[in-house]
Coordinates of C-alpha atoms in Angstrom, one line a residue:
M40 CA -19.6 -54.1 110.8
K41 CA -19.9 -58.5 111.4
C42 CA -17.6 -61.1 112.4
V43 CA -17.3 -63.5 109.0
K44 CA -15.1 -65.8 109.7
E45 CA -14.1 -67.2 113.3
S46 CA -11.0 -69.8 114.3
Y47 CA -9.5 -69.9 117.2
N48 CA -6.9 -68.0 116.9
K49 CA -8.6 -65.6 114.8
R50 CA -11.7 -63.1 113.9
V51 CA -12.3 -61.7 111.1
Y52 CA -14.8 -58.6 111.0
Q53 CA -16.4 -57.0 107.4
E54 CA -18.8 -53.9 106.7
P55 CA -22.1 -55.8 105.1
P56 CA -22.7 -54.7 101.3
K57 CA -24.2 -51.0 101.2
D58 CA -27.8 -50.6 101.3
L59 CA -28.9 -50.9 97.1
K60 CA -30.1 -47.1 97.8
D61 CA -26.9 -46.2 98.3
L62 CA -25.7 -47.9 94.9
S63 CA -28.8 -46.9 93.1
S64 CA -28.2 -43.2 94.0
G65 CA -24.6 -43.1 92.9
L66 CA -25.6 -44.7 89.2
L67 CA -28.0 -42.5 88.6
A68 CA -25.7 -39.6 90.2
A69 CA -23.6 -40.7 87.4
F70 CA -25.9 -41.7 85.0
I71 CA -28.3 -38.7 84.3
P72 CA -25.1 -35.7 84.4
L73 CA -24.2 -38.5 81.7
S74 CA -26.5 -38.9 79.8
F75 CA -27.0 -35.1 79.5
L76 CA -23.7 -35.0 78.2
T77 CA -24.3 -36.7 75.7
V78 CA -27.1 -36.2 74.2
L79 CA -25.7 -32.0 74.6
W80 CA -22.3 -32.6 72.9
L81 CA -24.5 -34.7 69.9
H82 CA -26.8 -32.2 68.8
Q83 CA -24.1 -29.2 68.8
G84 CA -23.3 -28.8 64.9
D85 CA -23.9 -27.7 62.0
R86 CA -27.5 -28.3 60.3
R87 CA -28.4 -26.7 56.5
F88 CA -31.6 -27.8 54.7
T89 CA -31.9 -27.8 50.9
C90 CA -34.0 -28.8 48.1
F91 CA -32.5 -29.8 44.7
R92 CA -34.3 -30.2 41.6
V93 CA -33.6 -34.2 39.6
D94 CA -36.0 -33.3 36.9
Q95 CA -38.6 -31.4 35.9
S96 CA -41.1 -32.7 38.2
A97 CA -38.7 -34.2 40.9
V98 CA -37.4 -32.4 44.0
N99 CA -35.8 -33.6 46.6
C100 CA -34.9 -32.6 49.9
E101 CA -32.2 -33.3 52.8
V102 CA -31.3 -32.0 56.0
F103 CA -27.2 -32.2 56.5
F104 CA -25.8 -31.8 59.8
Q105 CA -22.1 -31.4 60.8
P106 CA -21.6 -32.5 64.1
L107 CA -19.2 -30.6 66.4
L108 CA -17.2 -33.9 67.7
P109 CA -15.0 -35.2 65.5
L110 CA -17.5 -38.1 64.2
P111 CA -19.0 -38.3 60.8
S112 CA -21.7 -36.5 59.0
T113 CA -25.2 -37.6 58.7
T114 CA -27.5 -36.5 55.3
E115 CA -32.0 -37.4 56.1
L116 CA -33.2 -37.3 52.4
Y117 CA -36.5 -36.8 52.0
K118 CA -37.7 -38.2 48.5
D119 CA -40.0 -36.8 45.4
V120 CA -41.2 -34.0 47.8
R121 CA -45.1 -32.3 46.6
G122 CA -45.3 -29.8 49.0
A123 CA -44.9 -28.0 52.1
G124 CA -46.7 -26.8 55.4
T125 CA -45.8 -26.8 58.5
K126 CA -47.2 -28.9 62.1
T127 CA -48.0 -27.3 65.5
E128 CA -46.9 -29.0 69.0
I129 CA -48.2 -28.3 71.7
K130 CA -46.9 -30.2 75.7
T131 CA -47.4 -29.4 78.3
V132 CA -44.5 -28.8 81.3
R133 CA -44.6 -28.3 85.0
D134 CA -43.3 -25.6 87.2
Q135 CA -42.8 -26.9 90.4
T136 CA -42.2 -24.3 92.4
K137 CA -40.8 -24.6 96.3
R138 CA -44.9 -24.0 97.2
T139 CA -47.1 -23.9 94.2
T140 CA -47.1 -26.7 91.1
H141 CA -48.3 -24.3 87.7
Y142 CA -48.6 -25.9 84.3
K143 CA -47.5 -24.7 81.5
K144 CA -48.0 -25.2 77.5
K145 CA -44.4 -25.2 75.3
Y146 CA -45.2 -24.6 71.5
Y147 CA -43.0 -26.1 68.8
Y148 CA -42.7 -25.5 65.0
Y149 CA -41.8 -27.6 62.4
V150 CA -41.7 -27.2 58.6
T151 CA -43.0 -30.6 56.9
L152 CA -42.6 -32.1 53.5
K153 CA -45.1 -34.1 51.3
T154 CA -43.5 -36.9 50.2
P155 CA -45.3 -40.7 48.6
A156 CA -44.4 -41.6 52.1
G157 CA -47.2 -39.0 53.8
E158 CA -46.6 -35.7 55.6
R159 CA -43.2 -35.8 57.4
K160 CA -41.6 -33.4 59.7
A161 CA -38.1 -32.1 58.6
W162 CA -37.1 -28.9 60.3
S163 CA -38.3 -26.8 63.4
A164 CA -38.3 -23.2 63.8
S165 CA -38.5 -20.7 66.2
S166 CA -41.2 -19.8 66.1
E167 CA -45.0 -20.0 63.3
R168 CA -44.6 -17.8 61.3
E169 CA -40.9 -18.9 60.7
A170 CA -42.5 -21.7 60.0
Q171 CA -45.3 -20.7 57.6
E172 CA -42.3 -18.8 55.5
L173 CA -39.7 -21.3 55.2
A174 CA -42.5 -23.7 54.1
R175 CA -43.7 -21.3 51.5
R176 CA -39.9 -20.5 50.3
V177 CA -40.2 -24.5 49.5
Q178 CA -43.7 -24.6 48.3
S179 CA -41.8 -22.1 45.6
F180 CA -39.4 -23.9 44.8
V181 CA -41.8 -26.8 43.6
N182 CA -43.6 -25.3 41.6
G183 CA -40.7 -23.6 40.3
T184 CA -37.9 -24.1 38.1
E185 CA -34.7 -23.3 40.1
S186 CA -32.1 -26.0 40.3
Q187 CA -31.2 -25.4 43.8
L188 CA -32.5 -24.3 46.9
L189 CA -31.0 -23.3 50.4
V190 CA -33.6 -23.6 52.9
D191 CA -32.0 -22.8 56.1
S192 CA -29.4 -23.4 58.5
D193 CA -28.5 -23.4 61.6
K194 CA -24.4 -22.9 62.3
F195 CA -22.9 -23.3 65.6
D196 CA -21.7 -20.2 66.9
L197 CA -20.0 -18.5 69.7
G198 CA -22.3 -18.2 71.9
D199 CA -23.6 -21.4 72.2
L200 CA -20.2 -22.8 72.4
V201 CA -20.0 -20.5 75.8
I202 CA -23.3 -22.4 76.7
A203 CA -22.6 -25.7 76.3
I204 CA -19.3 -24.9 78.4
L205 CA -21.4 -24.3 81.0
F206 CA -23.4 -26.7 81.0
S207 CA -21.0 -29.7 80.0
L208 CA -19.3 -27.9 83.7
I209 CA -21.7 -27.8 85.8
S210 CA -22.9 -31.4 84.5
L211 CA -19.2 -32.9 85.6
L212 CA -19.3 -31.2 88.4
F213 CA -22.6 -33.5 88.9
L214 CA -20.8 -37.2 87.6
L215 CA -18.0 -36.7 89.4
I216 CA -20.1 -37.0 92.8
G217 CA -22.4 -39.5 91.1
V218 CA -18.6 -41.6 90.3
S219 CA -17.9 -40.7 94.4
V220 CA -20.7 -41.7 95.5
L221 CA -21.1 -45.0 94.0
I222 CA -17.4 -45.6 94.7
S223 CA -17.8 -44.9 98.4
A224 CA -20.6 -47.4 98.2
L225 CA -19.0 -50.2 97.0
W226 CA -15.7 -50.1 99.5
R227 CA -16.4 -52.3 102.3
R228 CA -14.1 -52.0 105.3
R229 CA -12.2 -55.5 106.6
V230 CA -10.6 -56.3 110.2
T231 CA -9.0 -59.3 110.5
L232 CA -7.6 -59.9 114.7
D233 CA -4.9 -62.9 114.3
S234 CA -3.5 -63.9 118.3
S235 CA -0.9 -66.4 115.8
L236 CA 0.8 -62.8 114.8
Y237 CA 0.0 -60.8 118.3
Q238 CA -1.7 -58.4 114.6
I239 CA -4.8 -56.9 114.0
Q240 CA -5.2 -56.3 110.5
E241 CA -7.5 -53.2 108.6
E242 CA -7.7 -53.7 105.1
Y243 CA -11.7 -51.4 102.8
L244 CA -12.2 -53.4 99.6
T245 CA -12.8 -52.4 96.4
P246 CA -13.8 -53.8 93.1
F247 CA -10.0 -53.3 92.4
G248 CA -8.8 -55.3 94.9
S249 CA -7.6 -54.0 98.4
R250 CA -7.0 -50.7 99.2
G251 CA -5.3 -48.8 102.5
Q252 CA -4.2 -51.7 104.2
K253 CA -2.7 -51.2 107.7
T254 CA -1.3 -53.5 110.9
Y255 CA -2.0 -53.0 114.5
S256 CA -0.1 -54.2 117.7
F257 CA -2.5 -56.1 119.8
R258 CA -0.8 -54.3 122.6
D259 CA -2.2 -51.3 120.7
V260 CA -5.8 -52.3 121.9
Q261 CA -6.8 -49.4 124.9
Q262 CA -10.1 -51.3 125.8
V263 CA -13.1 -54.0 124.5
T264 CA -16.3 -52.0 125.4
V265 CA -20.0 -53.0 125.4
R266 CA -22.4 -49.8 125.3
A267 CA -25.7 -49.8 125.7
R268 CA -27.4 -47.0 124.5
T269 CA -30.8 -46.2 125.6
D270 CA -33.1 -43.6 123.8
S271 CA -35.8 -40.5 124.6
D272 CA -38.8 -43.7 123.2
G273 CA -37.2 -46.2 126.7
D274 CA -35.4 -48.5 124.0
T275 CA -32.0 -49.9 124.3
S276 CA -29.3 -51.0 121.9
F277 CA -26.7 -52.4 122.5
S278 CA -22.7 -52.5 120.8
V279 CA -19.2 -53.7 121.1
E280 CA -16.9 -51.6 120.0
V281 CA -12.8 -51.9 120.2
T282 CA -10.7 -48.9 120.7
L283 CA -7.6 -48.3 119.9
Q284 CA -4.5 -46.9 122.7
S285 CA -4.8 -43.0 120.5
Q286 CA -8.8 -43.2 121.5
K287 CA -9.7 -44.4 117.7
P288 CA -12.5 -46.5 116.5
L289 CA -11.7 -50.3 115.2
L290 CA -14.4 -51.7 115.1
S291 CA -17.9 -51.3 116.0
I292 CA -20.8 -54.2 116.2
S293 CA -24.2 -53.8 116.0
S294 CA -25.9 -56.6 118.7
G295 CA -29.3 -57.8 118.7
G296 CA -29.7 -57.8 122.9
E297 CA -27.1 -57.3 126.2
S298 CA -26.1 -61.6 126.5
E299 CA -25.1 -61.9 122.5
A300 CA -23.4 -58.7 122.9
R301 CA -21.6 -59.9 125.7
A302 CA -20.4 -62.6 124.8
E303 CA -19.5 -61.1 121.8
A304 CA -17.4 -58.7 123.9
K305 CA -15.7 -62.2 126.2
K306 CA -14.7 -63.2 122.2
L307 CA -13.0 -60.4 121.4
G308 CA -11.6 -59.8 125.0
Q309 CA -9.9 -63.3 125.4
L310 CA -8.7 -62.8 122.2
L311 CA -6.9 -59.0 122.8
G312 CA -6.1 -59.9 126.4
R313 CA -7.3 -56.5 126.9
P314 CA -10.5 -56.0 129.3
V315 CA -13.8 -55.6 128.8
I316 CA -15.8 -52.9 129.7
F317 CA -19.8 -52.5 130.3
L318 CA -21.2 -48.8 129.0
R319 CA -24.7 -47.7 130.1
E320 CA -26.0 -44.3 128.6
T321 CA -29.3 -42.3 127.9
K322 CA -29.6 -40.4 124.9
S323 CA -31.3 -37.3 126.8
S324 CA -27.6 -36.6 129.3
G325 CA -25.6 -38.1 126.8
K326 CA -23.9 -39.2 129.8
S327 CA -22.6 -42.4 130.9
S328 CA -23.4 -44.5 134.4
G329 CA -23.1 -48.2 136.5
I330 CA -20.3 -48.7 134.6
F331 CA -18.1 -52.1 135.8
F332 CA -14.5 -53.1 134.9
R333 CA -14.7 -57.4 134.0
K334 CA -10.8 -58.4 133.9
T335 CA -10.1 -61.2 130.5
K336 CA -7.6 -63.7 130.7
S337 CA -5.6 -63.2 128.0

């Protein structure tokens, strides 16, 4: 934490804003499943591919879609259809395991309609053979005399619903995790020490205001500690900590050096009227050494 406000009788400490990576990971974790859910449910419903004769020499085709969600239906109209064909698209998909990465080809099959605006993809098929059969039916209708032809329909069935619900539940779980990470990244803790009231106020700042306020008396403070930690590489870091009588840590302030840490601890000790303790410990042993106490005047 960092001191953001200081006066003769008050000191306010506040956590700095969270790292951008925390916010980004929360947004990403929430956005991806939300996008997946939106795309999934917007594409669930009943589709119908129909051709009908306008006059003896003109045929129109349409693809009608009724979403499963309570949304308006959509119709894509292809005017003056003069023939039908097929199209195959090949996409390379990355298939990665823990040890190796493979690339495999995935095939997509479509029924195309020949119109004055050019050849356009109208309907997807599960196989090349199915696409060819559907295209043959459309071509036969264009050259025939029938008034209407139901080329194909894709009904939303119970199995699709079960799969959609299963994927939705998984996505919702990841969405909740992402929202939780995002909210926690936006929370910041603030501690106010006020000698005029002889009180300490602990609160959490959120986008929705202050939450979880707690109040302590100066008498609840046990001590102020300057802690020096030396890691296995021989690097030493300093921090100032304020501990309550219940052993609960109230404040932990990182410091750039020993003199800065001692100065910060002295100010806190004088404000709180509590002893300042210097504690040195090493990472390898985990035990403290060279402890000395210094009383401060209240």
